[in-house]
Amino acid sequence: MKIQALLFVIFSIFGLQSCSKTEPQPNLETPQVEVGETAKTSSLTPAKPIDPLAQYDQKQGDDLTDTAKFIAGMNVDQKSQFYPLQKSQFWVNYRNFIDPAWSKLEKQQLTKVSQWSQEELAKINQSNPRIFYPFSGPDFLYAYLFFPTAQEYVLAALEPVGTVPNFQELSESQRNKKLADVRDSLYSLLQFSFFQTKEMKSDLSNQGVLPLILLFMARTNNRILDLQYIGLDQDAKIQKFEKGMIPGVKIDFVHQGEKQPRTLYYFSGDISDDGLKKTPQFSQFVKQMNQPVTYLKAASYLMHRPTFSTIRGLILDQSQAILQDDSGIPLKSFVPQQWNLDFYGTYTAPISLFSVRYQPDLRKVYQSNSSLKPLNFGVGYKFGVNQSNMMLATKKEKP
C-alpha cells in the first residue's frame, strides 16, 4: 500500500525566492558583538541585554512560519490566516498522510541520529560549527540533526531555489496542487532514501527546494524569521539577487525556546570542474568559509571522478572535519599525515548502480578492524539498518 510504503521510506535519508533588503557579505569572518558591548553606561547601571530577535519583523516571521507549518502538515494557531485553509478536506488528508509517517520517522530514525550525534560529534558541535553541505538537494533535515548547534548551514546543489508559495492568493485547486507536489516529492525521494537524479530534476524543476526546506524546518521545531532571495556576485559577495548571479536563498531561523538566530544559505549551481570554471566566485566563496565542517551523503560518487577534482580539493583544503558515507570523497584522497579517521557501520560494496566505485582499501579497513562502532540507523544509498557506513575525518593540527 502507498501509505505503508511511505511510512517505511520516510525513515531514510535524502541525498543526491521575498527580499526585504540588500544582503551584505555573509557573516563568515565578522566577530560577534558581546551583549552590552556598545552600551556606554555607568558601573551602577547594568546594561540592558540585547535581544538578537528584535531585529526581525514579527509579522513576517509569523507568516513564513505558518507557511512552513502549512506545507509540513502542522496545525497553526486559530488566529493565523492559514487556520481557515486547514479546514479543507485536502489539507486534512495531507496532514493525515504526513503525521503518522513523521512520528514513525522520529521513533525509528531521527532520534537515533540525534543520539549518535550527541555521542560521536560532541566535540565538533561544542564549537557551533559552520556546515558546508554540497550535493545536498533540499536536505536541511540531516544537516540539522547531525549538527544541531551550527550557526550557519551552506547547502549547494543543482536543483533550483524555487519560491515560497503564497497560499493566500492561490485558488483551492492551486493550493492542492502545490501540496500534492510536495507530497509526491517526499514519496519519490523517501522511497529510495535519496534523490534519484532523473526524479529529482522532474520533482523539483518547478517547485524548487524551498518548500521542502521549509517543511523540514517546521518539523524540527524551528521558527522562520526572515527569507531573502540572494545571489553571489562576481566578487563572491552575497547580494540581493540579480540576473547573472549564482542564485540562492538566505533563511534566518531560530529553534523553539532559543534566542540566537541561525542562518541557512542554499545556492543553486553546477559545482563540477566545468561549472566552477564558469562561476569561479563559488570557489572563492568556499575559500572564505574559514574551516567549515563538511557533510557528504548520497553524493553519487561524483568526487571519485576527475571531473569533480576542484570541489574535492576545496573541501579537503578548507574543512576542519568531514562527515561522509562512501559516496563522498574516496578514502585514498585522505593523506594519513593530515587526517584522523574514524569509521562507523558496515562497508561491503556500493549498490549495483555504482558498483564501479568499489573501494578495496575501504573494505580492508572494515575487514581488519572488528572494534568499529555499528550504526543503528540507515544513511545513504544502503539505507538499511546495519548496512550503512560513515566516516568522520578530522584534520590534524600542524606541528
Coordinates of C-alpha atoms in Angstrom, one line a residue:
M1 CA 0.0 0.0 0.0
K2 CA 1.3 3.5 -0.8
I3 CA 0.9 4.8 2.8
Q4 CA 2.6 1.8 4.2
A5 CA 5.5 2.2 1.7
L6 CA 5.8 5.9 2.6
L7 CA 5.9 5.1 6.3
F8 CA 8.9 2.9 5.6
V9 CA 10.5 5.2 3.2
I10 CA 10.3 8.4 5.3
F11 CA 12.9 6.9 7.7
S12 CA 15.5 7.1 5.0
I13 CA 17.9 9.9 4.3
F14 CA 17.9 12.2 1.4
G15 CA 20.8 12.7 -0.8
L16 CA 21.6 13.4 -4.2
Q17 CA 12.8 33.0 -3.7
S18 CA 10.7 37.5 -1.0
C19 CA 13.6 40.0 -0.4
S20 CA 13.4 42.8 2.1
K21 CA 16.9 44.3 1.8
T22 CA 20.3 44.1 0.1
E23 CA 22.3 41.4 1.7
P24 CA 25.9 42.3 2.7
Q25 CA 28.9 39.9 2.7
P26 CA 27.9 36.8 4.7
N27 CA 28.9 36.6 8.3
L28 CA 31.9 34.4 7.6
E29 CA 34.5 36.5 9.4
T30 CA 32.6 39.1 11.3
P31 CA 33.3 38.9 15.0
Q32 CA 30.2 38.7 17.3
V33 CA 29.5 41.7 19.4
E34 CA 29.1 40.8 23.0
V35 CA 25.9 41.7 24.8
G36 CA 26.2 45.2 26.1
E37 CA 29.5 45.8 24.3
T38 CA 28.3 49.0 22.6
A39 CA 26.5 50.3 25.6
K40 CA 28.2 53.1 27.5
T41 CA 26.7 53.1 30.9
S42 CA 28.0 53.7 34.4
S43 CA 29.0 50.9 36.6
L44 CA 25.9 51.5 38.7
T45 CA 23.5 51.0 35.8
P46 CA 23.5 47.4 34.3
A47 CA 23.4 47.3 30.6
K48 CA 20.2 46.0 29.1
P49 CA 20.7 42.7 27.3
I50 CA 20.3 43.0 23.5
D51 CA 17.6 40.7 22.1
P52 CA 19.0 39.2 18.9
L53 CA 15.5 38.5 17.7
A54 CA 14.3 42.1 18.0
Q55 CA 15.8 43.0 14.5
Y56 CA 13.2 40.8 12.8
D57 CA 9.7 41.7 11.6
Q58 CA 7.4 39.7 13.8
K59 CA 4.5 39.6 11.4
Q60 CA 6.7 38.5 8.5
G61 CA 8.1 35.8 10.8
D62 CA 4.6 34.6 11.7
D63 CA 3.6 34.4 8.0
L64 CA 6.8 32.5 7.0
T65 CA 6.5 30.1 9.9
D66 CA 2.8 29.4 9.3
T67 CA 3.6 28.8 5.6
A68 CA 6.2 26.3 6.6
K69 CA 3.7 24.6 9.0
F70 CA 1.0 24.5 6.3
I71 CA 3.4 22.8 4.0
A72 CA 4.6 20.5 6.8
G73 CA 1.0 19.4 7.6
M74 CA 1.2 21.0 11.1
N75 CA -1.7 22.9 12.8
V76 CA -1.4 26.6 13.1
D77 CA -2.9 29.0 15.7
Q78 CA -6.6 29.8 15.4
K79 CA -5.6 33.5 14.9
S80 CA -3.5 32.6 11.9
Q81 CA -4.7 33.5 8.4
F82 CA -3.8 29.9 7.5
Y83 CA -6.3 28.5 10.0
P84 CA -9.3 28.6 7.6
L85 CA -7.2 26.9 4.9
Q86 CA -6.6 24.0 7.2
K87 CA -10.3 23.2 7.2
S88 CA -10.2 21.9 3.6
Q89 CA -10.5 18.1 3.3
F90 CA -7.5 18.0 1.0
W91 CA -5.2 19.6 3.7
V92 CA -6.7 17.3 6.4
N93 CA -5.9 14.3 4.2
Y94 CA -2.5 15.7 3.5
R95 CA -1.8 16.1 7.3
N96 CA -3.0 12.6 7.9
F97 CA -0.6 11.4 5.3
I98 CA 2.4 13.1 6.9
D99 CA 1.7 13.0 10.6
P100 CA 1.9 9.2 11.2
A101 CA 4.9 8.9 8.9
W102 CA 6.8 11.6 10.7
S103 CA 6.0 10.1 14.1
K104 CA 7.4 6.8 13.0
L105 CA 10.4 8.6 11.4
E106 CA 11.2 10.3 14.7
K107 CA 11.0 7.0 16.6
Q108 CA 12.9 4.8 14.3
Q109 CA 15.4 7.2 12.6
L110 CA 15.6 10.8 13.8
T111 CA 16.0 10.1 17.5
K112 CA 18.8 7.6 16.7
V113 CA 20.6 10.1 14.5
S114 CA 20.4 12.8 17.2
Q115 CA 21.7 10.4 19.9
W116 CA 24.6 9.3 17.7
S117 CA 25.4 13.0 17.1
Q118 CA 25.5 13.7 20.8
E119 CA 27.9 10.8 21.4
E120 CA 30.2 11.0 18.4
L121 CA 30.1 14.6 17.3
A122 CA 30.0 16.3 20.7
K123 CA 33.4 18.0 20.3
I124 CA 32.6 19.3 16.9
N125 CA 29.1 20.6 18.0
Q126 CA 30.5 22.3 21.0
S127 CA 32.2 24.8 18.7
N128 CA 28.9 25.8 17.0
P129 CA 30.4 24.9 13.6
R130 CA 29.7 26.3 10.1
I131 CA 28.3 23.4 8.0
F132 CA 29.1 23.1 4.3
Y133 CA 26.8 20.5 2.5
P134 CA 27.5 20.2 -1.3
F135 CA 25.2 17.9 -3.4
S136 CA 22.6 18.5 -0.7
G137 CA 19.4 19.0 -2.6
P138 CA 16.8 20.2 0.0
D139 CA 18.2 18.1 2.8
F140 CA 18.3 20.5 5.6
L141 CA 16.9 17.8 7.9
Y142 CA 20.0 15.6 8.3
A143 CA 22.5 18.5 8.3
Y144 CA 20.5 19.9 11.3
L145 CA 20.2 16.5 13.0
F146 CA 23.9 15.8 12.9
F147 CA 25.0 19.4 13.6
P148 CA 22.2 20.9 15.8
T149 CA 24.3 23.7 17.2
A150 CA 25.6 25.1 13.9
Q151 CA 25.1 28.8 13.4
E152 CA 25.4 28.6 9.6
Y153 CA 24.5 25.9 7.1
V154 CA 25.6 26.4 3.5
L155 CA 23.9 23.9 1.1
A156 CA 24.6 23.7 -2.6
A157 CA 23.2 21.6 -5.4
L158 CA 21.9 21.7 -9.0
E159 CA 18.2 22.0 -8.0
P160 CA 16.6 25.4 -8.4
V161 CA 15.8 27.5 -5.4
G162 CA 12.1 27.9 -6.2
T163 CA 9.8 30.3 -4.4
V164 CA 7.7 30.4 -1.3
P165 CA 4.1 29.6 -2.3
N166 CA 1.6 32.4 -1.5
F167 CA -1.2 30.1 -0.4
Q168 CA -3.5 33.1 0.4
E169 CA -3.5 34.2 -3.2
L170 CA -3.9 30.8 -4.8
S171 CA -7.2 29.1 -5.6
E172 CA -8.1 26.0 -3.8
S173 CA -7.1 23.8 -6.7
Q174 CA -3.8 25.6 -7.0
R175 CA -3.1 25.2 -3.3
N176 CA -3.9 21.5 -3.5
K177 CA -1.6 21.1 -6.5
K178 CA 1.3 22.7 -4.5
L179 CA 0.7 20.4 -1.6
A180 CA 0.4 17.4 -3.9
D181 CA 3.8 18.3 -5.5
V182 CA 5.4 18.4 -2.1
R183 CA 3.8 15.1 -1.1
D184 CA 4.9 13.5 -4.4
S185 CA 8.5 14.8 -3.9
L186 CA 8.6 13.3 -0.4
Y187 CA 7.2 10.0 -1.7
S188 CA 9.7 9.6 -4.5
L189 CA 12.8 10.6 -2.6
L190 CA 12.0 8.8 0.6
Q191 CA 11.2 5.5 -1.1
F192 CA 14.8 5.2 -2.0
S193 CA 16.2 7.3 0.9
F194 CA 17.9 9.7 -1.6
F195 CA 17.0 11.7 -4.6
Q196 CA 17.4 9.8 -7.9
T197 CA 18.8 12.2 -10.4
K198 CA 16.1 11.9 -13.0
E199 CA 13.3 12.1 -10.5
M200 CA 14.9 15.0 -8.7
K201 CA 15.0 17.0 -11.9
S202 CA 11.3 16.2 -12.5
D203 CA 10.1 16.7 -9.0
L204 CA 12.0 19.9 -8.2
S205 CA 12.3 21.6 -11.6
N206 CA 9.1 23.6 -10.9
Q207 CA 8.8 24.0 -7.2
G208 CA 12.5 24.1 -6.3
V209 CA 13.9 23.1 -3.0
L210 CA 12.3 25.8 -0.8
P211 CA 9.0 24.1 0.1
L212 CA 10.9 21.0 1.3
I213 CA 13.5 23.1 3.2
L214 CA 10.6 24.9 5.0
L215 CA 8.9 21.7 5.7
F216 CA 12.0 20.3 7.4
M217 CA 12.5 23.5 9.4
A218 CA 8.9 23.4 10.7
R219 CA 9.1 19.7 11.5
T220 CA 12.3 20.3 13.6
N221 CA 10.5 23.0 15.6
N222 CA 12.2 26.0 14.1
R223 CA 10.7 29.4 13.6
I224 CA 11.4 31.1 10.3
L225 CA 12.5 34.7 11.0
D226 CA 13.3 36.0 7.5
L227 CA 13.8 34.8 4.0
Q228 CA 15.6 36.6 1.2
Y229 CA 16.4 35.7 -2.4
I230 CA 20.1 36.3 -2.8
G231 CA 23.0 35.7 -5.2
L232 CA 26.7 35.5 -5.3
D233 CA 28.2 38.3 -7.4
Q234 CA 31.4 38.2 -9.4
D235 CA 33.4 39.1 -6.2
A236 CA 31.9 36.2 -4.3
K237 CA 29.8 38.6 -2.2
I238 CA 26.2 37.9 -1.2
Q239 CA 23.8 40.5 -2.6
K240 CA 20.1 40.8 -3.4
F241 CA 19.6 38.5 -6.3
E242 CA 20.1 40.0 -9.8
K243 CA 20.3 38.3 -13.1
G244 CA 23.8 36.9 -13.8
M245 CA 24.5 36.0 -10.1
I246 CA 24.6 32.4 -8.7
P247 CA 21.0 32.2 -7.4
G248 CA 20.4 31.4 -3.8
V249 CA 18.2 32.0 -0.7
K250 CA 19.1 33.0 2.8
I251 CA 16.8 31.9 5.6
D252 CA 17.2 33.1 9.2
F253 CA 15.6 30.8 11.7
V254 CA 15.6 30.0 15.4
H255 CA 14.9 26.8 17.3
Q256 CA 11.9 26.8 19.7
G257 CA 12.9 28.1 23.1
E258 CA 16.2 29.6 21.9
K259 CA 17.1 33.3 21.3
Q260 CA 20.1 33.0 19.0
P261 CA 19.2 33.1 15.3
R262 CA 20.8 30.7 12.8
T263 CA 21.2 31.1 9.1
L264 CA 20.8 28.7 6.1
Y265 CA 22.2 29.5 2.7
Y266 CA 21.2 27.5 -0.3
F267 CA 22.9 28.1 -3.7
S268 CA 21.8 26.5 -7.0
G269 CA 24.7 25.8 -9.4
D270 CA 27.0 23.4 -11.1
I271 CA 30.0 22.6 -9.0
S272 CA 31.7 20.2 -11.4
D273 CA 35.1 21.4 -12.7
D274 CA 33.5 22.9 -15.8
G275 CA 30.8 24.6 -13.7
L276 CA 33.3 26.1 -11.4
K277 CA 35.3 27.4 -14.3
K278 CA 32.2 29.3 -15.4
T279 CA 31.4 30.6 -11.9
P280 CA 34.8 30.9 -10.1
Q281 CA 33.1 33.1 -7.4
F282 CA 31.7 30.0 -5.8
S283 CA 35.1 28.6 -5.3
Q284 CA 36.2 31.9 -3.8
F285 CA 33.1 31.8 -1.5
V286 CA 34.0 28.3 -0.2
K287 CA 37.6 29.6 0.5
Q288 CA 36.1 32.4 2.7
M289 CA 34.2 29.9 4.8
N290 CA 37.1 29.5 7.3
Q291 CA 37.3 25.9 8.3
P292 CA 33.8 24.6 7.9
V293 CA 32.6 21.1 8.8
T294 CA 31.6 19.4 5.5
Y295 CA 28.9 16.9 5.3
L296 CA 28.6 14.5 2.4
K297 CA 26.0 11.8 1.8
A298 CA 24.4 10.1 -1.3
A299 CA 26.7 12.2 -3.5
S300 CA 26.6 9.9 -6.5
Y301 CA 30.3 9.2 -6.1
L302 CA 30.9 12.4 -8.2
M303 CA 34.1 13.3 -6.3
H304 CA 35.5 9.9 -7.3
R305 CA 35.7 11.3 -10.8
P306 CA 38.5 13.6 -12.2
T307 CA 35.8 16.0 -13.4
F308 CA 34.9 17.0 -9.8
S309 CA 38.5 17.4 -8.6
T310 CA 38.2 21.1 -7.9
I311 CA 35.4 20.8 -5.4
R312 CA 37.0 17.8 -3.9
G313 CA 40.3 19.7 -3.4
L314 CA 38.4 22.7 -1.9
I315 CA 36.7 20.5 0.6
L316 CA 39.9 18.8 1.7
D317 CA 41.8 22.1 1.9
Q318 CA 39.2 24.2 3.7
S319 CA 37.4 21.7 6.1
Q320 CA 38.4 21.2 9.7
A321 CA 36.3 18.0 9.6
I322 CA 34.3 15.9 7.1
L323 CA 31.5 13.6 7.9
Q324 CA 30.5 11.3 4.9
D325 CA 29.4 8.0 3.6
D326 CA 31.4 6.2 1.0
S327 CA 29.8 8.1 -1.8
G328 CA 31.7 11.3 -0.8
I329 CA 35.4 11.7 -1.2
P330 CA 37.4 8.4 -1.8
L331 CA 39.4 7.1 1.1
K332 CA 42.7 7.3 -0.9
S333 CA 42.3 11.1 -1.0
F334 CA 42.8 11.4 2.7
V335 CA 46.5 11.8 3.4
P336 CA 47.3 9.9 6.7
Q337 CA 49.6 12.7 7.9
Q338 CA 46.8 15.2 7.6
W339 CA 43.7 13.4 8.8
N340 CA 42.4 11.4 11.8
L341 CA 39.8 8.9 10.5
D342 CA 37.0 7.2 12.5
F343 CA 34.8 4.6 10.8
Y344 CA 31.3 3.5 11.7
G345 CA 28.8 0.9 10.5
T346 CA 29.4 -1.6 7.7
Y347 CA 31.0 -1.4 4.2
T348 CA 30.9 -4.2 1.8
A349 CA 30.3 -2.7 -1.7
P350 CA 28.2 0.1 -3.3
I351 CA 24.8 -0.6 -4.6
S352 CA 24.8 -2.1 -8.1
L353 CA 24.2 1.3 -9.8
F354 CA 27.6 2.4 -8.6
S355 CA 29.5 -0.9 -8.5
V356 CA 32.5 0.6 -10.3
R357 CA 33.1 2.8 -7.3
Y358 CA 34.0 -0.1 -5.0
Q359 CA 36.9 0.8 -2.7
P360 CA 39.1 -2.2 -1.8
D361 CA 41.1 0.0 0.7
L362 CA 37.9 0.9 2.5
R363 CA 36.7 -2.7 2.5
K364 CA 40.1 -3.7 4.1
V365 CA 39.6 -1.1 6.9
Y366 CA 36.2 -2.7 7.8
Q367 CA 37.5 -6.2 7.5
S368 CA 40.6 -5.6 9.6
N369 CA 39.0 -3.7 12.5
S370 CA 36.5 -5.6 14.5
S371 CA 36.1 -2.8 17.0
L372 CA 34.4 -0.4 14.7
K373 CA 31.2 1.0 16.1
P374 CA 27.9 0.0 14.4
L375 CA 25.2 2.3 13.2
N376 CA 21.7 1.7 14.4
F377 CA 20.2 3.8 11.7
G378 CA 20.4 3.8 7.9
V379 CA 22.2 6.5 5.9
G380 CA 23.0 7.0 2.2
Y381 CA 22.3 4.6 -0.6
K382 CA 22.4 1.4 1.6
F383 CA 19.9 2.8 3.9
G384 CA 19.0 -0.4 5.8
V385 CA 20.0 -0.6 9.4
N386 CA 23.4 -2.3 9.8
Q387 CA 24.1 -1.8 6.1
S388 CA 25.3 1.8 6.1
N389 CA 28.7 3.3 6.7
M390 CA 30.0 6.7 7.8
M391 CA 33.5 8.1 8.2
L392 CA 34.5 11.1 10.3
A393 CA 37.7 12.7 9.2
T394 CA 39.2 15.4 11.4
K395 CA 42.2 17.4 10.3
K396 CA 45.3 17.0 12.4
E397 CA 47.0 20.1 13.8
K398 CA 50.0 21.2 12.0
P399 CA 53.3 20.7 14.0

